[in-house]
mmCIF file of C-alpha atoms in Angstrom:
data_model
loop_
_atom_site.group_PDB
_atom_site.id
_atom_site.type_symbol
_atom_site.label_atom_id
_atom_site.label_comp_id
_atom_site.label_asym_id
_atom_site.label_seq_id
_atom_site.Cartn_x
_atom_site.Cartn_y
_atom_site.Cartn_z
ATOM 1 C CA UNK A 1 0.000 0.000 0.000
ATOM 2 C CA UNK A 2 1.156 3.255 -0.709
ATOM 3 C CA UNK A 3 1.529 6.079 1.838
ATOM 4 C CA UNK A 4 -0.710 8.802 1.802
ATOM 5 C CA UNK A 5 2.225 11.923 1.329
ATOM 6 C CA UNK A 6 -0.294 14.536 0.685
ATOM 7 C CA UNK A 7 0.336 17.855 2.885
ATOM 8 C CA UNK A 8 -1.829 18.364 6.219
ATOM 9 C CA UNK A 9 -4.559 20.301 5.809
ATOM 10 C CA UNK A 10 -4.594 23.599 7.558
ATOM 11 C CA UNK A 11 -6.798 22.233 10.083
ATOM 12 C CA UNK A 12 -4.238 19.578 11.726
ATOM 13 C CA UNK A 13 -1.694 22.090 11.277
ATOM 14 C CA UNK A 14 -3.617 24.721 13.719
ATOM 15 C CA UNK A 15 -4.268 21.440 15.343
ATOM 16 C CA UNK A 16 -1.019 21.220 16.485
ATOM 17 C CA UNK A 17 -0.564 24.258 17.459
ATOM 18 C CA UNK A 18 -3.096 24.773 19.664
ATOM 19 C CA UNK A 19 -2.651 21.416 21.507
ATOM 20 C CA UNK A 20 0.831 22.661 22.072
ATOM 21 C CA UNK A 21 -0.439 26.043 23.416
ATOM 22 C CA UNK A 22 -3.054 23.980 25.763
ATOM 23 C CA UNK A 23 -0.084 22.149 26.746
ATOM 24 C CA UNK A 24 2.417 24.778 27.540
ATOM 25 C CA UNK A 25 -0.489 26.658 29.833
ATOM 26 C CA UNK A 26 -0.714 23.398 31.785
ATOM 27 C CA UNK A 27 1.845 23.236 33.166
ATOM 28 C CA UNK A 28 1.138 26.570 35.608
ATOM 29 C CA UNK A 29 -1.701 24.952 36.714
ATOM 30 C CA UNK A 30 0.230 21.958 37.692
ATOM 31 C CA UNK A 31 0.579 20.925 41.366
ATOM 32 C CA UNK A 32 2.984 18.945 43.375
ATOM 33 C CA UNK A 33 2.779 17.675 46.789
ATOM 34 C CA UNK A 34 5.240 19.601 48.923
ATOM 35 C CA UNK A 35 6.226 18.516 52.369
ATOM 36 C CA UNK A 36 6.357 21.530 55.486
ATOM 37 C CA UNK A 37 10.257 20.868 55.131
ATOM 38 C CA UNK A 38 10.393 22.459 51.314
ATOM 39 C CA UNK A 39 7.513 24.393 51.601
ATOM 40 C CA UNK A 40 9.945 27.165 50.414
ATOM 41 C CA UNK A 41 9.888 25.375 46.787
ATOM 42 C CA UNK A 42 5.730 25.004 46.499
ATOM 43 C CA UNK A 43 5.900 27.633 43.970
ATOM 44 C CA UNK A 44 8.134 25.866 41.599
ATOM 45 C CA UNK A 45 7.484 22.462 42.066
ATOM 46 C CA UNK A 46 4.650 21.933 39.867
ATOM 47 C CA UNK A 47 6.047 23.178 37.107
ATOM 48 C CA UNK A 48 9.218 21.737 37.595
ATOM 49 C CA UNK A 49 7.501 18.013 37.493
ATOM 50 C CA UNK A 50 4.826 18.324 34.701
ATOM 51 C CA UNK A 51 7.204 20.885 32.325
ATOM 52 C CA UNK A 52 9.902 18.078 31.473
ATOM 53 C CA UNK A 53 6.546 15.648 30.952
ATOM 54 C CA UNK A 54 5.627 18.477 28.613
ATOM 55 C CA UNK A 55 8.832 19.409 26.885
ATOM 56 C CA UNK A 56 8.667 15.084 25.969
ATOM 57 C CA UNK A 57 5.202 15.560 24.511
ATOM 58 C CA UNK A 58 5.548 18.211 22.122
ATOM 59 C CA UNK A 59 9.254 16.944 21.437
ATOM 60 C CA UNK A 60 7.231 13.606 20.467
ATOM 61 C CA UNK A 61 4.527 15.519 18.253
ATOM 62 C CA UNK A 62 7.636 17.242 16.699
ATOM 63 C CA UNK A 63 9.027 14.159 15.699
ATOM 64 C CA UNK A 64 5.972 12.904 14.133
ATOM 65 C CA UNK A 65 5.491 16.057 12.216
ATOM 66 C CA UNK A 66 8.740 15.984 10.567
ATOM 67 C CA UNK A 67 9.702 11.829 10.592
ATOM 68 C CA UNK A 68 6.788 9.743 10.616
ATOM 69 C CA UNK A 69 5.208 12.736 7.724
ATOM 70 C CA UNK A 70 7.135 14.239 4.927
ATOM 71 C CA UNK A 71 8.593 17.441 5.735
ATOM 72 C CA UNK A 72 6.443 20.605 4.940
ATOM 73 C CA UNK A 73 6.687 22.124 2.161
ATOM 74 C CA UNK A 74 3.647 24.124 1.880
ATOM 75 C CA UNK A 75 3.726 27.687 3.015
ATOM 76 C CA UNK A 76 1.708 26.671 5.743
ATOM 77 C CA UNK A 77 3.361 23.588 6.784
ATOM 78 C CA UNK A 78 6.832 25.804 6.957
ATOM 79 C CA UNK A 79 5.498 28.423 9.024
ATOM 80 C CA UNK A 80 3.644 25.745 11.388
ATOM 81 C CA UNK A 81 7.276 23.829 11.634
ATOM 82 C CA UNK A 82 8.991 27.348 12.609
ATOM 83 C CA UNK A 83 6.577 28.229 15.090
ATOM 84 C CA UNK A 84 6.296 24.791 16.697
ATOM 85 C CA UNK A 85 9.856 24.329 16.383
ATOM 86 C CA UNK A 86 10.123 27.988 18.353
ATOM 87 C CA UNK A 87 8.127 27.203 21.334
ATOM 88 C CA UNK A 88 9.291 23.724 22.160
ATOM 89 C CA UNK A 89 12.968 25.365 22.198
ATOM 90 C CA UNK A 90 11.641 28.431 24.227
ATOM 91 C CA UNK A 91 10.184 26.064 27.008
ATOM 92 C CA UNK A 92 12.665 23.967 26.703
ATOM 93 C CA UNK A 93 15.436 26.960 27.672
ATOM 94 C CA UNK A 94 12.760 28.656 30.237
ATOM 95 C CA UNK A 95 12.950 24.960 31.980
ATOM 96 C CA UNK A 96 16.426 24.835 31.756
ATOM 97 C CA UNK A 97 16.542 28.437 33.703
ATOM 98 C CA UNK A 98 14.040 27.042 36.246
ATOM 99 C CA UNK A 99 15.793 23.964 37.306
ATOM 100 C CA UNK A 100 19.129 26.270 37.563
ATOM 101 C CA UNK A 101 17.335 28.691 39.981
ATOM 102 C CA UNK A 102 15.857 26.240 41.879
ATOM 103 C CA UNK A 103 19.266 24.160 42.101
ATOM 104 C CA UNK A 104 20.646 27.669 43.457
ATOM 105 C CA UNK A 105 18.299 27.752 46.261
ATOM 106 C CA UNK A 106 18.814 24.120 46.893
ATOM 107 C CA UNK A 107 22.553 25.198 47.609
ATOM 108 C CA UNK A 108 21.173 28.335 49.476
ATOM 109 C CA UNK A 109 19.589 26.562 52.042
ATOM 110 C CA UNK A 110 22.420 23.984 52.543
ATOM 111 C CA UNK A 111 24.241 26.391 53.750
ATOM 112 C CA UNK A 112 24.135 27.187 57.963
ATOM 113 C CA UNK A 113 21.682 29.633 58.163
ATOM 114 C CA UNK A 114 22.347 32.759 60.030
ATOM 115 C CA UNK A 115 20.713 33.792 63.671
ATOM 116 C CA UNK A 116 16.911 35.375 62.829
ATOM 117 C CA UNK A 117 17.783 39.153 62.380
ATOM 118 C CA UNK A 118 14.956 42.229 62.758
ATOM 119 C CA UNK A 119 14.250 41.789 59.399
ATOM 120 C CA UNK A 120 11.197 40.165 60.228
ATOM 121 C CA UNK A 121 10.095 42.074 62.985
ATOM 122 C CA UNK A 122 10.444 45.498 61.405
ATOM 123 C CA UNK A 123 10.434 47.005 57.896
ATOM 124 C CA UNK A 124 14.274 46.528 56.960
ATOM 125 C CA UNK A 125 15.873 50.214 56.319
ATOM 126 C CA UNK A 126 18.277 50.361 53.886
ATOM 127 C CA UNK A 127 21.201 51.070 56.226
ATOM 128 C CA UNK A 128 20.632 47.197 57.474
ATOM 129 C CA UNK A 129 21.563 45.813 54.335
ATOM 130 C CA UNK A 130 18.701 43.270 53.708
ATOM 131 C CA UNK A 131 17.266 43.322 49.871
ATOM 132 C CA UNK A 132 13.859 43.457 51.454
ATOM 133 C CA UNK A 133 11.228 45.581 52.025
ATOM 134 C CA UNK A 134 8.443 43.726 53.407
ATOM 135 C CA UNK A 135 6.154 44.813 56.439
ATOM 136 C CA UNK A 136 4.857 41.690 58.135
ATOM 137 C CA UNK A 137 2.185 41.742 60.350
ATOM 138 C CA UNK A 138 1.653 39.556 63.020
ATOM 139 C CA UNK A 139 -0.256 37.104 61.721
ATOM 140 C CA UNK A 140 2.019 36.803 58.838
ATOM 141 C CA UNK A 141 5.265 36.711 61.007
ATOM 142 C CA UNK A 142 3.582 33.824 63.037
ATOM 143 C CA UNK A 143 2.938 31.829 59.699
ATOM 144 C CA UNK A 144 6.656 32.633 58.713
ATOM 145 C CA UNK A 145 8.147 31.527 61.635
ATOM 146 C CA UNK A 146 6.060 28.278 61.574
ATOM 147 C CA UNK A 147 6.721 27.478 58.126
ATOM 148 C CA UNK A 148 10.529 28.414 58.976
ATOM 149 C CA UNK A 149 10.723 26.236 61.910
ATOM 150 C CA UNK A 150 9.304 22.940 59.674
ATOM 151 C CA UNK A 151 11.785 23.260 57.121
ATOM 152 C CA UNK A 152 14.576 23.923 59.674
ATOM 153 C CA UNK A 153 15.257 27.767 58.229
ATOM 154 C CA UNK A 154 15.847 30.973 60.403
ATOM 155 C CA UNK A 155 12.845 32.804 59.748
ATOM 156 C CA UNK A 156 14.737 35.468 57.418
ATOM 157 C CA UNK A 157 16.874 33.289 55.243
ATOM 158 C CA UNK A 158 13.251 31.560 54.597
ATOM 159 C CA UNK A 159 11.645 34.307 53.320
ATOM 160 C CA UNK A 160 14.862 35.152 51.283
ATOM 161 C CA UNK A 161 14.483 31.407 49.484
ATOM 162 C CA UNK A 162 10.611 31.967 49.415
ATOM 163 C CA UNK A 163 11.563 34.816 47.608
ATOM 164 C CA UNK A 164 13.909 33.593 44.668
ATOM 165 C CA UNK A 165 11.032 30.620 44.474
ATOM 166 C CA UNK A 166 8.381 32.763 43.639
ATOM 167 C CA UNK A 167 10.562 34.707 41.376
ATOM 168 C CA UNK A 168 11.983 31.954 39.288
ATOM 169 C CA UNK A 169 7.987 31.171 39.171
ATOM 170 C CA UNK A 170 6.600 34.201 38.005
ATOM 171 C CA UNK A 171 9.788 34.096 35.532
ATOM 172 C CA UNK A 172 8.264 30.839 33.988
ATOM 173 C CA UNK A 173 4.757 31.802 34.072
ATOM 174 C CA UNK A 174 5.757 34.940 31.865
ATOM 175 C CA UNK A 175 7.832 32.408 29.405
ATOM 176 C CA UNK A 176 4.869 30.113 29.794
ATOM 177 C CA UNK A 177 2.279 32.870 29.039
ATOM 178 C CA UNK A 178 3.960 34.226 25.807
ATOM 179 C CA UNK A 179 5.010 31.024 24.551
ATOM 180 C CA UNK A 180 1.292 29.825 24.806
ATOM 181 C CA UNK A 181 -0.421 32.941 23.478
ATOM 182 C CA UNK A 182 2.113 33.035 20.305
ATOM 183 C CA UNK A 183 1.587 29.292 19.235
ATOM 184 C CA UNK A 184 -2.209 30.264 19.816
ATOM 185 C CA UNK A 185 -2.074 33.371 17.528
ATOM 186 C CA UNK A 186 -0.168 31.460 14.856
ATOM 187 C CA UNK A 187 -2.498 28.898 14.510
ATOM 188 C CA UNK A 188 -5.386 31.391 14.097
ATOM 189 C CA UNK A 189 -3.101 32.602 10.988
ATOM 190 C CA UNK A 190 -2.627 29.461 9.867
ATOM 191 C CA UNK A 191 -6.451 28.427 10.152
ATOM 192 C CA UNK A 192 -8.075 31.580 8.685
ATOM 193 C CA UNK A 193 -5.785 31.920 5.791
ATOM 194 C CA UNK A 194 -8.155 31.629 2.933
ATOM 195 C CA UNK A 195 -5.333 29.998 0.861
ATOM 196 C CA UNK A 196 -2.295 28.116 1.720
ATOM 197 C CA UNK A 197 0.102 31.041 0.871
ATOM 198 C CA UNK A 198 0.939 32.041 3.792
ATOM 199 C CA UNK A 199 3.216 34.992 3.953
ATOM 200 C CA UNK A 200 6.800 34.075 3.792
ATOM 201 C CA UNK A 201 8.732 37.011 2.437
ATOM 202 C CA UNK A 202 12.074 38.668 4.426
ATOM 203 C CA UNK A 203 10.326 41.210 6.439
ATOM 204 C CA UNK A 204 9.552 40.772 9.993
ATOM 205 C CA UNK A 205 6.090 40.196 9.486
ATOM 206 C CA UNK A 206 6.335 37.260 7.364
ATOM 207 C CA UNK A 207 7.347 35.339 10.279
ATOM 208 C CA UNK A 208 5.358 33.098 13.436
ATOM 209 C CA UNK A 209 4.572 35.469 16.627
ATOM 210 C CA UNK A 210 7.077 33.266 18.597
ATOM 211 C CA UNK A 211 9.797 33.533 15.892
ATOM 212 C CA UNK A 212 9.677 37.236 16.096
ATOM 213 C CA UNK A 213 9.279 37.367 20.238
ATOM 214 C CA UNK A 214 12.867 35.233 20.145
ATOM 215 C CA UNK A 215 14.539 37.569 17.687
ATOM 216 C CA UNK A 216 13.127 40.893 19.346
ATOM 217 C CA UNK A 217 14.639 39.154 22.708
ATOM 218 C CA UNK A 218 17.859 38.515 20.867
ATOM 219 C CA UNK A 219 18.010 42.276 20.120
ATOM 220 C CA UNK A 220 16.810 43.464 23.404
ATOM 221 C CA UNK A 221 19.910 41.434 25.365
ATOM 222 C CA UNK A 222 22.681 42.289 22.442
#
């Protein structure tokens, strides 16, 4: 029997897309049991169990597009490939970039913890030296210094870990965001083009969302 090598119809293609977008905006909705002794690491451990689940997935999906099918060669096949192709290394570096910041913290709280200062009992001025600004109030210093205590932290250096947790969260959850919202926008191109010519010229705007939100990053760090 002979294979069926005929292109994928623009459907599949924004198909593909969007699964990948529905996939990439799982994983921030992704939860992970943490234990009172790395409650520090709640924010980051969801993501940093489903996302290398995820980064398989699409990686799979990939493969299938461009092995197990001919390569693209319509218009619309090519700029599917180079968005797909975009996000799955995008998540793949933001993931990268998570599991370094939360190896950092890992290190961070390895290391003997210093006596609880007034950091949490006062706004920290700046002449104390501490990169915080936070007013607790009571309540909230009582929850610290419990959830300090279980994971065997002086109440300051656990709101410093806390901190860089969240952080490297919110970091992915931006990555996350864009990445999904790009491969979501590009397969609304790819679906409502009334032909397959699809724009593929040399300016800017002949290329995916997430092609152009990596190259406008390129430019932005250079």
């Amino acid at each position: 029997m002979t294979a069926d090598h005929s292109p994928l119809p623009r459907t599949e293609l924004a198909g593909l897309l969007t699964d990948a977008a529905h996939s990439v905006s799982g994983i921030l909705t992704a939860d992970y049991p943490t234990a009172a002794s790395r409650s520090y690491l709640h924010p980051v451990l969801g993501a940093l169990s489903a996302g290398p689940r995820v980064i398989c997935e699409l990686n799979d999906r990939l493969e299938g597009f461009t092995v197990d099918e001919p390569l693209p060669t319509t218009p619309a096949g090519l700029f599917t490939l180079a968005s797909y192709a975009s996000a799955l290394g995008w998540l793949t570096e933001s993931l990268a970039e998570l599991t370094t910041s939360v190896d950092r913290i890992c290190t961070r709280v390895g290391m003997p913890t210093e006596p609880p200062c007034s950091a949490l009992t006062a706004p920290a001025g700046p002449e104390e030296g501490h990169g915080f600004d936070f007013s607790f109030s009571a309540l909230e210093l009582a929850a610290i210094r419990t959830a300090a205590d279980a994971a065997g932290l002086a109440p300051d250096h656990y709101v410093e870990v806390l901190s860089e947790s969240l952080l490297a969260a919110s970091r992915l959850t931006d990555a996350c965001m864009e990445i999904s919202s790009g491969l979501l926008e590009d397969a609304t191109y790819v679906l409502d083009e009334a032909t397959d010519h699809i724009r593929l010229g040399d300016g800017p705007d002949s290329l995916p969302t997430l092609v152009r939100s990596l190259l406008a990053r390129m430019e932005a760090t250079e």
